[in-house]
mmCIF file with all atom_site columns, C-alpha atoms in Angstrom:
data_model
loop_
_atom_site.group_PDB
_atom_site.id
_atom_site.type_symbol
_atom_site.label_atom_id
_atom_site.label_alt_id
_atom_site.label_comp_id
_atom_site.label_asym_id
_atom_site.label_entity_id
_atom_site.label_seq_id
_atom_site.pdbx_PDB_ins_code
_atom_site.Cartn_x
_atom_site.Cartn_y
_atom_site.Cartn_z
_atom_site.occupancy
_atom_site.B_iso_or_equiv
_atom_site.pdbx_formal_charge
_atom_site.auth_seq_id
_atom_site.auth_comp_id
_atom_site.auth_asym_id
_atom_site.auth_atom_id
_atom_site.pdbx_PDB_model_num
ATOM 1  C CA . MET A 1 1  ? 0.000  0.000  0.000  1.00 89.00 ? 1  MET A CA 1
ATOM 2  C CA . PRO A 1 2  ? 1.377  3.477  -0.844 1.00 95.00 ? 2  PRO A CA 1
ATOM 3  C CA . ARG A 1 3  ? 2.793  5.741  1.836  1.00 97.00 ? 3  ARG A CA 1
ATOM 4  C CA . PHE A 1 4  ? 2.482  9.512  1.988  1.00 97.00 ? 4  PHE A CA 1
ATOM 5  C CA . LEU A 1 5  ? 4.542  12.008 3.970  1.00 96.00 ? 5  LEU A CA 1
ATOM 6  C CA . LEU A 1 6  ? 2.670  14.763 5.788  1.00 94.00 ? 6  LEU A CA 1
ATOM 7  C CA . ILE A 1 7  ? 4.884  17.563 7.143  1.00 92.00 ? 7  ILE A CA 1
ATOM 8  C CA . ALA A 1 8  ? 3.741  20.038 9.795  1.00 89.00 ? 8  ALA A CA 1
ATOM 9  C CA . TYR A 1 9  ? 5.195  23.511 9.392  1.00 81.00 ? 9  TYR A CA 1
ATOM 10 C CA . ASP A 1 10 ? 5.206  25.607 12.544 1.00 77.00 ? 10 ASP A CA 1
ATOM 11 C CA . HIS A 1 11 ? 5.377  29.350 12.875 1.00 77.00 ? 11 HIS A CA 1
ATOM 12 C CA . PRO A 1 12 ? 6.694  29.758 16.443 1.00 75.00 ? 12 PRO A CA 1
ATOM 13 C CA . GLU A 1 13 ? 5.695  33.416 16.636 1.00 79.00 ? 13 GLU A CA 1
ATOM 14 C CA . ALA A 1 14 ? 2.060  32.362 16.197 1.00 80.00 ? 14 ALA A CA 1
ATOM 15 C CA . TYR A 1 15 ? 2.204  30.643 19.588 1.00 81.00 ? 15 TYR A CA 1
ATOM 16 C CA . ALA A 1 16 ? 4.012  33.412 21.455 1.00 83.00 ? 16 ALA A CA 1
ATOM 17 C CA . GLN A 1 17 ? 0.851  35.003 22.877 1.00 90.00 ? 17 GLN A CA 1
ATOM 18 C CA . ILE A 1 18 ? -1.263 31.959 23.756 1.00 92.00 ? 18 ILE A CA 1
ATOM 19 C CA . THR A 1 19 ? -1.785 30.607 27.239 1.00 94.00 ? 19 THR A CA 1
ATOM 20 C CA . ALA A 1 20 ? -0.509 27.271 28.500 1.00 93.00 ? 20 ALA A CA 1
ATOM 21 C CA . ASP A 1 21 ? -4.093 25.954 28.461 1.00 96.00 ? 21 ASP A CA 1
ATOM 22 C CA . GLU A 1 22 ? -4.569 27.013 24.833 1.00 94.00 ? 22 GLU A CA 1
ATOM 23 C CA . MET A 1 23 ? -1.292 25.303 23.877 1.00 90.00 ? 23 MET A CA 1
ATOM 24 C CA . GLN A 1 24 ? -2.347 22.149 25.690 1.00 94.00 ? 24 GLN A CA 1
ATOM 25 C CA . ALA A 1 25 ? -5.652 22.160 23.786 1.00 95.00 ? 25 ALA A CA 1
ATOM 26 C CA . ILE A 1 26 ? -3.726 22.316 20.492 1.00 90.00 ? 26 ILE A CA 1
ATOM 27 C CA . ILE A 1 27 ? -1.452 19.456 21.567 1.00 89.00 ? 27 ILE A CA 1
ATOM 28 C CA . ASP A 1 28 ? -4.452 17.389 22.697 1.00 95.00 ? 28 ASP A CA 1
ATOM 29 C CA . ARG A 1 29 ? -6.137 17.896 19.308 1.00 94.00 ? 29 ARG A CA 1
ATOM 30 C CA . TYR A 1 30 ? -3.018 16.723 17.438 1.00 90.00 ? 30 TYR A CA 1
ATOM 31 C CA . ASN A 1 31 ? -2.726 13.728 19.763 1.00 94.00 ? 31 ASN A CA 1
ATOM 32 C CA . ARG A 1 32 ? -6.382 12.709 19.258 1.00 96.00 ? 32 ARG A CA 1
ATOM 33 C CA . TRP A 1 33 ? -6.007 12.990 15.481 1.00 95.00 ? 33 TRP A CA 1
ATOM 34 C CA . THR A 1 34 ? -2.759 10.983 15.513 1.00 96.00 ? 34 THR A CA 1
ATOM 35 C CA . HIS A 1 35 ? -4.255 8.260  17.743 1.00 96.00 ? 35 HIS A CA 1
ATOM 36 C CA . ASP A 1 36 ? -7.269 8.072  15.416 1.00 97.00 ? 36 ASP A CA 1
ATOM 37 C CA . LEU A 1 37 ? -4.969 7.565  12.411 1.00 96.00 ? 37 LEU A CA 1
ATOM 38 C CA . ALA A 1 38 ? -3.165 4.776  14.278 1.00 97.00 ? 38 ALA A CA 1
ATOM 39 C CA . ALA A 1 39 ? -6.424 3.107  15.350 1.00 97.00 ? 39 ALA A CA 1
ATOM 40 C CA . ARG A 1 40 ? -7.588 3.103  11.712 1.00 96.00 ? 40 ARG A CA 1
ATOM 41 C CA . GLY A 1 41 ? -4.312 1.521  10.549 1.00 96.00 ? 41 GLY A CA 1
ATOM 42 C CA . LYS A 1 42 ? -3.332 4.619  8.576  1.00 97.00 ? 42 LYS A CA 1
ATOM 43 C CA . LEU A 1 43 ? -0.309 5.774  10.609 1.00 97.00 ? 43 LEU A CA 1
ATOM 44 C CA . ALA A 1 44 ? 2.984  4.127  9.656  1.00 97.00 ? 44 ALA A CA 1
ATOM 45 C CA . SER A 1 45 ? 5.147  6.558  11.654 1.00 96.00 ? 45 SER A CA 1
ATOM 46 C CA . GLY A 1 46 ? 5.318  10.105 12.923 1.00 94.00 ? 46 GLY A CA 1
ATOM 47 C CA . GLU A 1 47 ? 7.043  12.331 15.424 1.00 91.00 ? 47 GLU A CA 1
ATOM 48 C CA . LYS A 1 48 ? 7.102  15.825 16.867 1.00 86.00 ? 48 LYS A CA 1
ATOM 49 C CA . LEU A 1 49 ? 10.477 17.364 16.113 1.00 82.00 ? 49 LEU A CA 1
ATOM 50 C CA . VAL A 1 50 ? 12.610 19.599 18.313 1.00 78.00 ? 50 VAL A CA 1
ATOM 51 C CA . ASP A 1 51 ? 11.381 23.195 18.469 1.00 71.00 ? 51 ASP A CA 1
ATOM 52 C CA . GLY A 1 52 ? 13.555 25.912 17.001 1.00 66.00 ? 52 GLY A CA 1
ATOM 53 C CA . PRO A 1 53 ? 15.073 26.811 13.663 1.00 65.00 ? 53 PRO A CA 1
ATOM 54 C CA . GLY A 1 54 ? 16.727 24.172 11.548 1.00 71.00 ? 54 GLY A CA 1
ATOM 55 C CA . LYS A 1 55 ? 20.091 23.990 9.855  1.00 78.00 ? 55 LYS A CA 1
ATOM 56 C CA . VAL A 1 56 ? 21.079 23.191 6.283  1.00 80.00 ? 56 VAL A CA 1
ATOM 57 C CA . LEU A 1 57 ? 24.234 21.178 5.638  1.00 84.00 ? 57 LEU A CA 1
ATOM 58 C CA . THR A 1 58 ? 25.833 21.619 2.211  1.00 89.00 ? 58 THR A CA 1
ATOM 59 C CA . ALA A 1 59 ? 28.813 19.556 1.093  1.00 90.00 ? 59 ALA A CA 1
ATOM 60 C CA . SER A 1 60 ? 31.175 20.956 -1.512 1.00 86.00 ? 60 SER A CA 1
ATOM 61 C CA . ARG A 1 61 ? 34.656 19.674 -2.403 1.00 88.00 ? 61 ARG A CA 1
ATOM 62 C CA . GLY A 1 62 ? 34.943 17.722 0.819  1.00 88.00 ? 62 GLY A CA 1
ATOM 63 C CA . ALA A 1 63 ? 33.934 20.620 3.083  1.00 92.00 ? 63 ALA A CA 1
ATOM 64 C CA . VAL A 1 64 ? 30.612 20.889 4.903  1.00 92.00 ? 64 VAL A CA 1
ATOM 65 C CA . GLU A 1 65 ? 28.969 24.268 5.377  1.00 90.00 ? 65 GLU A CA 1
ATOM 66 C CA . VAL A 1 66 ? 26.255 24.722 8.020  1.00 90.00 ? 66 VAL A CA 1
ATOM 67 C CA . THR A 1 67 ? 23.769 27.560 7.590  1.00 82.00 ? 67 THR A CA 1
ATOM 68 C CA . ASP A 1 68 ? 20.456 28.513 9.150  1.00 77.00 ? 68 ASP A CA 1
ATOM 69 C CA . GLY A 1 69 ? 17.466 27.126 7.372  1.00 70.00 ? 69 GLY A CA 1
ATOM 70 C CA . PRO A 1 70 ? 15.711 25.785 5.619  1.00 64.00 ? 70 PRO A CA 1
ATOM 71 C CA . PHE A 1 71 ? 13.400 28.832 5.588  1.00 58.00 ? 71 PHE A CA 1
ATOM 72 C CA . THR A 1 72 ? 15.293 31.610 7.349  1.00 51.00 ? 72 THR A CA 1
ATOM 73 C CA . GLU A 1 73 ? 13.362 34.424 5.662  1.00 58.00 ? 73 GLU A CA 1
ATOM 74 C CA . ALA A 1 74 ? 9.965  33.172 6.817  1.00 58.00 ? 74 ALA A CA 1
ATOM 75 C CA . LYS A 1 75 ? 11.124 31.824 10.174 1.00 63.00 ? 75 LYS A CA 1
ATOM 76 C CA . GLU A 1 76 ? 9.216  28.597 9.597  1.00 68.00 ? 76 GLU A CA 1
ATOM 77 C CA . VAL A 1 77 ? 10.277 25.350 11.185 1.00 73.00 ? 77 VAL A CA 1
ATOM 78 C CA . ILE A 1 78 ? 9.271  21.795 10.465 1.00 79.00 ? 78 ILE A CA 1
ATOM 79 C CA . GLY A 1 79 ? 7.391  20.861 13.618 1.00 82.00 ? 79 GLY A CA 1
ATOM 80 C CA . GLY A 1 80 ? 6.787  17.203 12.914 1.00 88.00 ? 80 GLY A CA 1
ATOM 81 C CA . PHE A 1 81 ? 5.782  14.602 10.397 1.00 93.00 ? 81 PHE A CA 1
ATOM 82 C CA . TRP A 1 82 ? 3.434  11.699 9.819  1.00 96.00 ? 82 TRP A CA 1
ATOM 83 C CA . ILE A 1 83 ? 3.841  8.869  7.336  1.00 97.00 ? 83 ILE A CA 1
ATOM 84 C CA . LEU A 1 84 ? 0.393  7.733  6.276  1.00 97.00 ? 84 LEU A CA 1
ATOM 85 C CA . THR A 1 85 ? -0.446 4.398  4.689  1.00 97.00 ? 85 THR A CA 1
ATOM 86 C CA . CYS A 1 86 ? -3.355 5.026  2.324  1.00 97.00 ? 86 CYS A CA 1
ATOM 87 C CA . GLU A 1 87 ? -5.050 3.508  -0.697 1.00 96.00 ? 87 GLU A CA 1
ATOM 88 C CA . SER A 1 88 ? -4.555 6.686  -2.731 1.00 96.00 ? 88 SER A CA 1
ATOM 89 C CA . GLU A 1 89 ? -3.369 10.277 -2.692 1.00 96.00 ? 89 GLU A CA 1
ATOM 90 C CA . ALA A 1 90 ? -6.995 11.334 -2.415 1.00 96.00 ? 90 ALA A CA 1
ATOM 91 C CA . GLU A 1 91 ? -7.367 9.351  0.816  1.00 97.00 ? 91 GLU A CA 1
ATOM 92 C CA . ALA A 1 92 ? -4.158 10.874 2.210  1.00 96.00 ? 92 ALA A CA 1
ATOM 93 C CA . LEU A 1 93 ? -5.425 14.377 1.429  1.00 96.00 ? 93 LEU A CA 1
ATOM 94 C CA . THR A 1 94 ? -8.755 13.617 3.078  1.00 96.00 ? 94 THR A CA 1
ATOM 95 C CA . LEU A 1 95 ? -7.030 12.378 6.235  1.00 95.00 ? 95 LEU A CA 1
ATOM 96 C CA . ALA A 1 96 ? -4.746 15.416 6.268  1.00 92.00 ? 96 ALA A CA 1
#
């Protein structure tokens, strides 16, 4: 069965002004949705990633350069991912 990667982009500044209770409600909603995917046999894998900006590693002529990224202009971070096992792309989009 095909697998589909769903990536969650976070905008940390969007959460700067919410209360701890509001943040917990968001986390609870993600957890319920993820548990539902697993219960339906649609979740192959998934994880919350470390908060904060990422880094981009570029190799050139044997040297590795580390820069901020991948989206330094927008200050987006990849917050997590899910790998869904679905019959079709349409099903994956519906679940997402």
